[in-house]
Structures are given as structure tokens and as C-alpha cells.
mmCIF file of C-alpha atoms in Angstrom:
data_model
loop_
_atom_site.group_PDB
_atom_site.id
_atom_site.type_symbol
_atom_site.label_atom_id
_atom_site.label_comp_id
_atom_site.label_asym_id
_atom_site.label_seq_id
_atom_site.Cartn_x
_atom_site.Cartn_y
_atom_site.Cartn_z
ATOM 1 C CA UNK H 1 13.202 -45.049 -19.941
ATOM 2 C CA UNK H 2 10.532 -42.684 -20.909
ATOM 3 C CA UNK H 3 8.484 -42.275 -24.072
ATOM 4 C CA UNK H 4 7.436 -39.684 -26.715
ATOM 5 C CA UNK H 5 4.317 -40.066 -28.578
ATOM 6 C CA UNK H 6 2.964 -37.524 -31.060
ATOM 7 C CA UNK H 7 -0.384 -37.285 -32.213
ATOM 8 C CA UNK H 8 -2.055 -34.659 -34.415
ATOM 9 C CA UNK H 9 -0.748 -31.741 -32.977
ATOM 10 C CA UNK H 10 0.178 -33.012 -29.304
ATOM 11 C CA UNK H 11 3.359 -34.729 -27.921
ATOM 12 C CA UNK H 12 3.148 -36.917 -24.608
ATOM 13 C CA UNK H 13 6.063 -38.217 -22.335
ATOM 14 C CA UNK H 14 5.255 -40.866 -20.326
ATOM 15 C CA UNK H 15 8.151 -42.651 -17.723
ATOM 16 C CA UNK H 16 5.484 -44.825 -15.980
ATOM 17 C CA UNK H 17 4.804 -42.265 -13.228
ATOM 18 C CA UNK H 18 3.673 -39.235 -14.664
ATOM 19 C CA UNK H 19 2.485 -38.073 -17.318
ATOM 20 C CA UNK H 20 2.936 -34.818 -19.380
ATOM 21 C CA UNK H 21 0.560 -33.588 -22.056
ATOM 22 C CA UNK H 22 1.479 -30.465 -24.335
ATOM 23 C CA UNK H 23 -1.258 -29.724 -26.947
ATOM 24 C CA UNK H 24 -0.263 -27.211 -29.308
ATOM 25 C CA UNK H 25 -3.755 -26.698 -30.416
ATOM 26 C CA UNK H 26 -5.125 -25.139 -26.971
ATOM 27 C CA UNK H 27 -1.787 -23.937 -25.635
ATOM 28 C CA UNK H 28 -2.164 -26.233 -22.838
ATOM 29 C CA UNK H 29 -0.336 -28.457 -20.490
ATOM 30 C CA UNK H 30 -1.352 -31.003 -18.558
ATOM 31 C CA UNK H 31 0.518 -33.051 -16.275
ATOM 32 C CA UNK H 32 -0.606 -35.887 -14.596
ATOM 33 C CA UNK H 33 1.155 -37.797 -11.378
ATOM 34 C CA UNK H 34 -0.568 -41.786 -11.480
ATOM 35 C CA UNK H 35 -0.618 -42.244 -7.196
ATOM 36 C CA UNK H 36 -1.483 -38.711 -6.903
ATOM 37 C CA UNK H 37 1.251 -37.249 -4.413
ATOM 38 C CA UNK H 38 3.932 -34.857 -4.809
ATOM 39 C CA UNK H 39 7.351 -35.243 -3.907
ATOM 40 C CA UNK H 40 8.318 -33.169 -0.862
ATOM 41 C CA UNK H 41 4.238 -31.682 -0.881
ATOM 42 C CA UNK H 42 5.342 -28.774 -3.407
ATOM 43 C CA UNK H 43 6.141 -28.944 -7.270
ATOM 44 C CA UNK H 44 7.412 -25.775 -9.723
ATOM 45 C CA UNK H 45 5.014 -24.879 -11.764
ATOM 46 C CA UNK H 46 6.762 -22.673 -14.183
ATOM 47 C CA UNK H 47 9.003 -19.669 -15.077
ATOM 48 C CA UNK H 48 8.477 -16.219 -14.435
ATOM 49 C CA UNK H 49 7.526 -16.094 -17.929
ATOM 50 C CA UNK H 50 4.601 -19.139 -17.970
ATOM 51 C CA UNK H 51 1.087 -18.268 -18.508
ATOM 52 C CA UNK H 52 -1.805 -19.751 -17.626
ATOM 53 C CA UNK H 53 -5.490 -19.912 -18.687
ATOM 54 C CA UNK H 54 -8.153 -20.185 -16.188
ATOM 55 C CA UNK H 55 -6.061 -21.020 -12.980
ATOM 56 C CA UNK H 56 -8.500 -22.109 -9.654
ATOM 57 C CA UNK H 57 -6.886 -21.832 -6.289
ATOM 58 C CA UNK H 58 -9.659 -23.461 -3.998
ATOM 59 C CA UNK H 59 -7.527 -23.417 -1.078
ATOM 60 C CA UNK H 60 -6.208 -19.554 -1.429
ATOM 61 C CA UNK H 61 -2.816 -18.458 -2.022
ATOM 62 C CA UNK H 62 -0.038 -16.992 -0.127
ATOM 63 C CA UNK H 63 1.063 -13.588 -1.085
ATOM 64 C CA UNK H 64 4.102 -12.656 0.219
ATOM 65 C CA UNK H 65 4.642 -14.947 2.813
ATOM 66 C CA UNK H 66 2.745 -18.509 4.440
ATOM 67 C CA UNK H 67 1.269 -16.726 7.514
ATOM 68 C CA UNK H 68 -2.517 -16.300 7.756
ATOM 69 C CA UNK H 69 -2.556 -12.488 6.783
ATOM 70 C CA UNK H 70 -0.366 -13.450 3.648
ATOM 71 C CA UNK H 71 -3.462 -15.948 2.444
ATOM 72 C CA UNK H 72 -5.931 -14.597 -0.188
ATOM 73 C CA UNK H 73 -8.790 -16.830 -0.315
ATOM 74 C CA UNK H 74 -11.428 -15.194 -1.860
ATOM 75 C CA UNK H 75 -11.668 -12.393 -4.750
ATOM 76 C CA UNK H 76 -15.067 -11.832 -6.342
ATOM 77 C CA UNK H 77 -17.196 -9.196 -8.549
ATOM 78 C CA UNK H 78 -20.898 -8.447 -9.289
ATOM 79 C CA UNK H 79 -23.851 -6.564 -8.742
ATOM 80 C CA UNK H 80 -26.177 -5.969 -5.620
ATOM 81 C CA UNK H 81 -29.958 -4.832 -5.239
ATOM 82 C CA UNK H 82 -30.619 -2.611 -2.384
ATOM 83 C CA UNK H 83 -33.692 -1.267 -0.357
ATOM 84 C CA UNK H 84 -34.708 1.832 1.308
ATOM 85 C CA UNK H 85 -36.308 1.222 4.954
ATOM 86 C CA UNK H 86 -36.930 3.480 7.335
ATOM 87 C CA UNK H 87 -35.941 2.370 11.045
ATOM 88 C CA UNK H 88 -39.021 2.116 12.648
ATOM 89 C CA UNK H 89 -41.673 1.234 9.801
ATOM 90 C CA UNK H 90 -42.265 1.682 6.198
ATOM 91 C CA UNK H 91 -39.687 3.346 3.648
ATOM 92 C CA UNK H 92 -39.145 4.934 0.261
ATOM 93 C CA UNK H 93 -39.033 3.106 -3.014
ATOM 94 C CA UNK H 94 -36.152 2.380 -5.482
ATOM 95 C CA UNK H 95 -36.841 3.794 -8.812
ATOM 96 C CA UNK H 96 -36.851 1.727 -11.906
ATOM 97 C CA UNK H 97 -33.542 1.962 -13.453
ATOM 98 C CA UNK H 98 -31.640 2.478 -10.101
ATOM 99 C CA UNK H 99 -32.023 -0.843 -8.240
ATOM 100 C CA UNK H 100 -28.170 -2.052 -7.965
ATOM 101 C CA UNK H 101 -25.135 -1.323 -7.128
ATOM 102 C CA UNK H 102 -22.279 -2.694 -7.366
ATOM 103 C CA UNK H 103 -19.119 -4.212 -5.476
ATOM 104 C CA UNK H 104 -15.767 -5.878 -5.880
ATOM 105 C CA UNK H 105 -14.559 -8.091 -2.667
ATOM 106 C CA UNK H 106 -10.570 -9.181 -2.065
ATOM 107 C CA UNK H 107 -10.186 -11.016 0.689
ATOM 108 C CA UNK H 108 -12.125 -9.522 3.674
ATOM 109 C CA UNK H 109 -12.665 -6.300 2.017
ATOM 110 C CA UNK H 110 -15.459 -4.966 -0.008
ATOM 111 C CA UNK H 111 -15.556 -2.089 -2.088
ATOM 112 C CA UNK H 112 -19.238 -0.780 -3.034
ATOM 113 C CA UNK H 113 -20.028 2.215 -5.886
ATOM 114 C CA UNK H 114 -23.553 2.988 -5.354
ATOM 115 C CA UNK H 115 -26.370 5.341 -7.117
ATOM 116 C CA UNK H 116 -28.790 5.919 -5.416
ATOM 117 C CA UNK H 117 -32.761 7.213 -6.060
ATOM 118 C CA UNK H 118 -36.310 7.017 -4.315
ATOM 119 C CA UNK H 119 -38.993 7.328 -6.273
ATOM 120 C CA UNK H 120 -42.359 7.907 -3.968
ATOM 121 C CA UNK H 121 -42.621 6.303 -0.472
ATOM 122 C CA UNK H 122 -44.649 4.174 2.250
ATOM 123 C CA UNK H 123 -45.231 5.781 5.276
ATOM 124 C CA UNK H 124 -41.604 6.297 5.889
ATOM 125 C CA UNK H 125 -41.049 6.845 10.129
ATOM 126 C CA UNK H 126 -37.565 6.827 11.151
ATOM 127 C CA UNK H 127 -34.132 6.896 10.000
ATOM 128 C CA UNK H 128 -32.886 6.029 6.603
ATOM 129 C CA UNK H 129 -31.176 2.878 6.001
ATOM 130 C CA UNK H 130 -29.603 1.394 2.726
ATOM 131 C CA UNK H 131 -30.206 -2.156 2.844
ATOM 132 C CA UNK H 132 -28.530 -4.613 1.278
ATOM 133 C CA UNK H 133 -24.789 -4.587 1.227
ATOM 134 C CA UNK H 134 -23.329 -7.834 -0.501
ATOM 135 C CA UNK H 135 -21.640 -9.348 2.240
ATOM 136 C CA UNK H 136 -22.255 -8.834 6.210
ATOM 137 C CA UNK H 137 -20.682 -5.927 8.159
ATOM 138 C CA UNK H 138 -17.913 -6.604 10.318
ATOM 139 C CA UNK H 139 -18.364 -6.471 14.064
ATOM 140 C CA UNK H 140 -14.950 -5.169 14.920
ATOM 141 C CA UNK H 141 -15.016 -1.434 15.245
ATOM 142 C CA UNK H 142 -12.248 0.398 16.317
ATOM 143 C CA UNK H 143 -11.800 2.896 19.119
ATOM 144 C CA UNK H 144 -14.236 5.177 18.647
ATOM 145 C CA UNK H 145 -16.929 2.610 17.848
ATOM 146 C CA UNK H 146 -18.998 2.180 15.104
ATOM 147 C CA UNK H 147 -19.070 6.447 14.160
ATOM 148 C CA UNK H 148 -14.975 6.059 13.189
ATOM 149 C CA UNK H 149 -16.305 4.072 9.720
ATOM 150 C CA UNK H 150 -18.270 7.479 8.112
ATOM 151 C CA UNK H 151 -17.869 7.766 4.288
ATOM 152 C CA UNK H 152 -18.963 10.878 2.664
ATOM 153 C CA UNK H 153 -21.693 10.550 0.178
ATOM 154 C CA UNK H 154 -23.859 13.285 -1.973
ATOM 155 C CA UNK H 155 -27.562 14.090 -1.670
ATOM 156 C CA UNK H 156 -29.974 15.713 -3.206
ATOM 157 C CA UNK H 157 -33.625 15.935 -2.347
ATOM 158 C CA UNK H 158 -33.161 17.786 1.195
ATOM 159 C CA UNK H 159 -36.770 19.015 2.467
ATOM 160 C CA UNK H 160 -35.381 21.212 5.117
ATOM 161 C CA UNK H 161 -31.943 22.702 5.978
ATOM 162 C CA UNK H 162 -30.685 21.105 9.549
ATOM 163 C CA UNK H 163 -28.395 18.641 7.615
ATOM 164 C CA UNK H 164 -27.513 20.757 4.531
ATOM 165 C CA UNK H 165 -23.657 20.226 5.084
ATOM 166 C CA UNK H 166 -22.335 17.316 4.989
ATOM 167 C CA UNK H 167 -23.564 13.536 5.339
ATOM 168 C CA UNK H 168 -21.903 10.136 5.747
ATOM 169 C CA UNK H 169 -22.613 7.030 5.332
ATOM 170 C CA UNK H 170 -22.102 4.153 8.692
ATOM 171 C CA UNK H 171 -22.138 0.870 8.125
ATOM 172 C CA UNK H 172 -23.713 -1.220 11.017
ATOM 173 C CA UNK H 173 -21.895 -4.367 12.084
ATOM 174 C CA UNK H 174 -23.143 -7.516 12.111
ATOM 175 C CA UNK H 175 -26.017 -6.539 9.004
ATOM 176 C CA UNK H 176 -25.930 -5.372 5.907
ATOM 177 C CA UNK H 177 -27.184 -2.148 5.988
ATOM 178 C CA UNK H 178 -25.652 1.575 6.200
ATOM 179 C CA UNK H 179 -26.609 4.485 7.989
ATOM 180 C CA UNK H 180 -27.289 7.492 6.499
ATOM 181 C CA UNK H 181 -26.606 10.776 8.655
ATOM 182 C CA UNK H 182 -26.161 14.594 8.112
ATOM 183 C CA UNK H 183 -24.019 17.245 9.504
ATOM 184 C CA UNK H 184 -25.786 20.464 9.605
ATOM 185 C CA UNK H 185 -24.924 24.024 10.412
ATOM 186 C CA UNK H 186 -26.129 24.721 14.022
ATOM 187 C CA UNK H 187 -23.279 25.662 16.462
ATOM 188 C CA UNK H 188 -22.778 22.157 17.740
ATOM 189 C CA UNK H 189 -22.168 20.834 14.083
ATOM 190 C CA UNK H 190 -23.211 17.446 15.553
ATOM 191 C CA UNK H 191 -23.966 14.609 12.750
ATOM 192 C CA UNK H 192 -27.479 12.979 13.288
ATOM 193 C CA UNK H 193 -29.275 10.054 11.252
ATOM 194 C CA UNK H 194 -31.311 11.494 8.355
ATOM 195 C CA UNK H 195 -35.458 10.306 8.818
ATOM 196 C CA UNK H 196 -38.462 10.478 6.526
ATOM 197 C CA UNK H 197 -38.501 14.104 7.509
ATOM 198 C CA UNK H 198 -36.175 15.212 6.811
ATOM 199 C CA UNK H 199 -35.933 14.290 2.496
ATOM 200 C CA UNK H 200 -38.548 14.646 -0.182
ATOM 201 C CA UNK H 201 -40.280 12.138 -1.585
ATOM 202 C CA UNK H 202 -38.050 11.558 -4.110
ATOM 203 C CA UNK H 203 -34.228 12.037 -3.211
ATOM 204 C CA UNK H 204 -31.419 10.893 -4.784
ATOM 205 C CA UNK H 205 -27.152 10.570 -4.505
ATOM 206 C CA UNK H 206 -24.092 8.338 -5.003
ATOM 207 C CA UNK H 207 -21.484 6.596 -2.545
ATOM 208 C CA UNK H 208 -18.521 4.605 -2.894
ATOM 209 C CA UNK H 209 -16.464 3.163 0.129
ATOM 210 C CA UNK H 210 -14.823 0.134 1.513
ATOM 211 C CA UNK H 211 -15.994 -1.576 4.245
ATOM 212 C CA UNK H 212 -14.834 -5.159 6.327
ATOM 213 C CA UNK H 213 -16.673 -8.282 5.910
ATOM 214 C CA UNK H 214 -16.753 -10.871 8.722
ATOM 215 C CA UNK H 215 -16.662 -13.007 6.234
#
């Protein structure tokens, strides 16, 4: 009923319906239903032992289960450029050499490994933002608010000593920017956003932390 054809390195079956390809020389299959459904809307697409080259999943794919937390729709890699405002005008700029960062996203979250450097400035006022984050900032926060998401980063570059401790890095939902605060060594030990002031001209440091997209 169905029919094998070999040519130059490829055999064929073809039963009037579908179609199979194998072509030995690209390791590939192809197979090829002529009105375009599937029977009972799935199909088996191999062993635990099949490979594939270059596989696209436009829809997403269900890990572990069909619900909607099971579906991975989105996994992606690259590089970001980033800024260095200041919250109420002007800001520092990024030194030649140290422009991006970069990030690797899975599903809804968003990994970023960042180095950091400032190299003079422009009439920084304000607090210290790094602008720029590859995808948009979640607005969920948990309880708590927005201060629960602080990430530890290094510094270097303080011009004065009432955040010489410890500093984190907040995100701010709904942008794409992060916070940059310090934890000094006064009795209250309270963290509060790093400003012009409070860094020389040129400062520099590294962070690395995952964040939620809303996206």
C-alpha cells in the first residue's frame, strides 16, 4: 500500500497520506501529513533516545505537567547596556570598556551578572540608579514591599563612611532600573539609597541576582 523510494542517500515512504523523509546526509527527518491534522491532536515524536537539531517550540512546552505553571514559553540569552542616573537630575558616566552586562531569562525569571564603573560625572543630585535592566520589573512584591528583593553587591569608590558596610541592590517594579542603597555603621544600622554624595567620581563594583519579569 505504501512506497519506498531511494535517492542518493535518502529513502522516502509515501502511503498517500503522509509522508516520511530520512536523509542520511543531514541526519534528518522529516515527516509530512498532506491535510495537515493529527490524529487525536498529539503524535510521538520519538524515543528517549532521539535527537534533534534545532527544535522551535513557538507555543511553549509543558514541563512536568499541562497546567499554566508547568508551561515554559520563553528562554533567552544576551547582553544589556546600562546607565547611571541620579534621581533627581544628571548622573555619572559608564566607562569605556564597562558598558554591558549581561543576563539569561527562563520563563519569567531573569538572571543579571553585572560590572559595574563610572568614569567622571554630570552634575549628579540624588540617588543612584542602574538603568537598564533587560526586561521590566515585576510589580508584585511580597509582604514587606518592594525592600524584601535586596541583593548584595560590592563597591568601591566610597567618599565618606555612613554606608561603609554593606549595600544592596532593589529593583523597582514596573521599570527597569535598580536601587542602589548602603547600610552603614550608626546605631540604627538603617539601609538608605546611596546619592552623588556620597561616591567619588569614579566608583566602581559587581552584582549578580535574579529578579521577576512581568513579562
Amino acid at each position: 500500500s505504501g512506497s519506498i523510494i531511494t535517492t542518493s542517500g535518502s529513502i522516502g515512504l509515501n502511503n498517500g497520506n503522509t509522508a516520511l523523509t530520512v536523509d542520511d546526509s543531514t541526519n534528518s527527518i522529516h515527516t509530512r501529513l498532506s491535510n495537515g491534522t493529527l490524529r487525536n491532536g498529539t503524535t510521538d515524536i520519538g524515543k528517549t533516545d532521539s535527537r534533534f537539531k534545532d527544535l522551535y517550540l513557538s507555543g511553549g512546552v509543558h514541563l512536568g505537567g499541562t497546567g499554566a505553571a508547568n508551561k515554559l514559553e520563553d528562554y533567552e540569552e544576551g547582553e544589556f547596556a546600562y546607565s547611571l542616573p541620579c534621581s533627581t537630575s544628571g548622573g555619572f558616566y559608564v566607562r569605556t570598556g564597562y558598558t554591558k552586562g549581561f543576563y539569561t531569562k527562563v520563563g519569567r525569571l531573569v538572571t543579571i551578572h553585572l560590572r559595574f564603573e563610572s568614569q567622571g560625572r554630570s552634575s549628579p543630585v540624588g540617588g543612584i540608579t542602574i538603568a537598564g535592566l533587560p526586561f521590566v520589573v515585576d510589580s508584585a512584591t511580597p509582604t514587606g514591599g518592594n525592600a524584601s528583593f535586596q541583593y548584595p553587591f560590592t563597591l568601591r569608590g566610597m567618599s565618606g563612611t555612613s554606608h561603609d558596610v554593606n549595600f544592596y541592590a532593589i529593583p523597582t517594579p514596573n521599570t527597569s532600573n535598580v536601587n542602589m542603597y548602603g547600610q552603614g555603621s550608626t546605631s540604627s544600622h538603617s539601609a538608605t539609597q546611596l546619592n552623588a554624595s556620597n561616591v567619588a567620581t569614579n566608583f566602581e563594583g559587581g552584582m549578580s541576582f535574579t529578579y521577576k519579569t512581568s513579562a
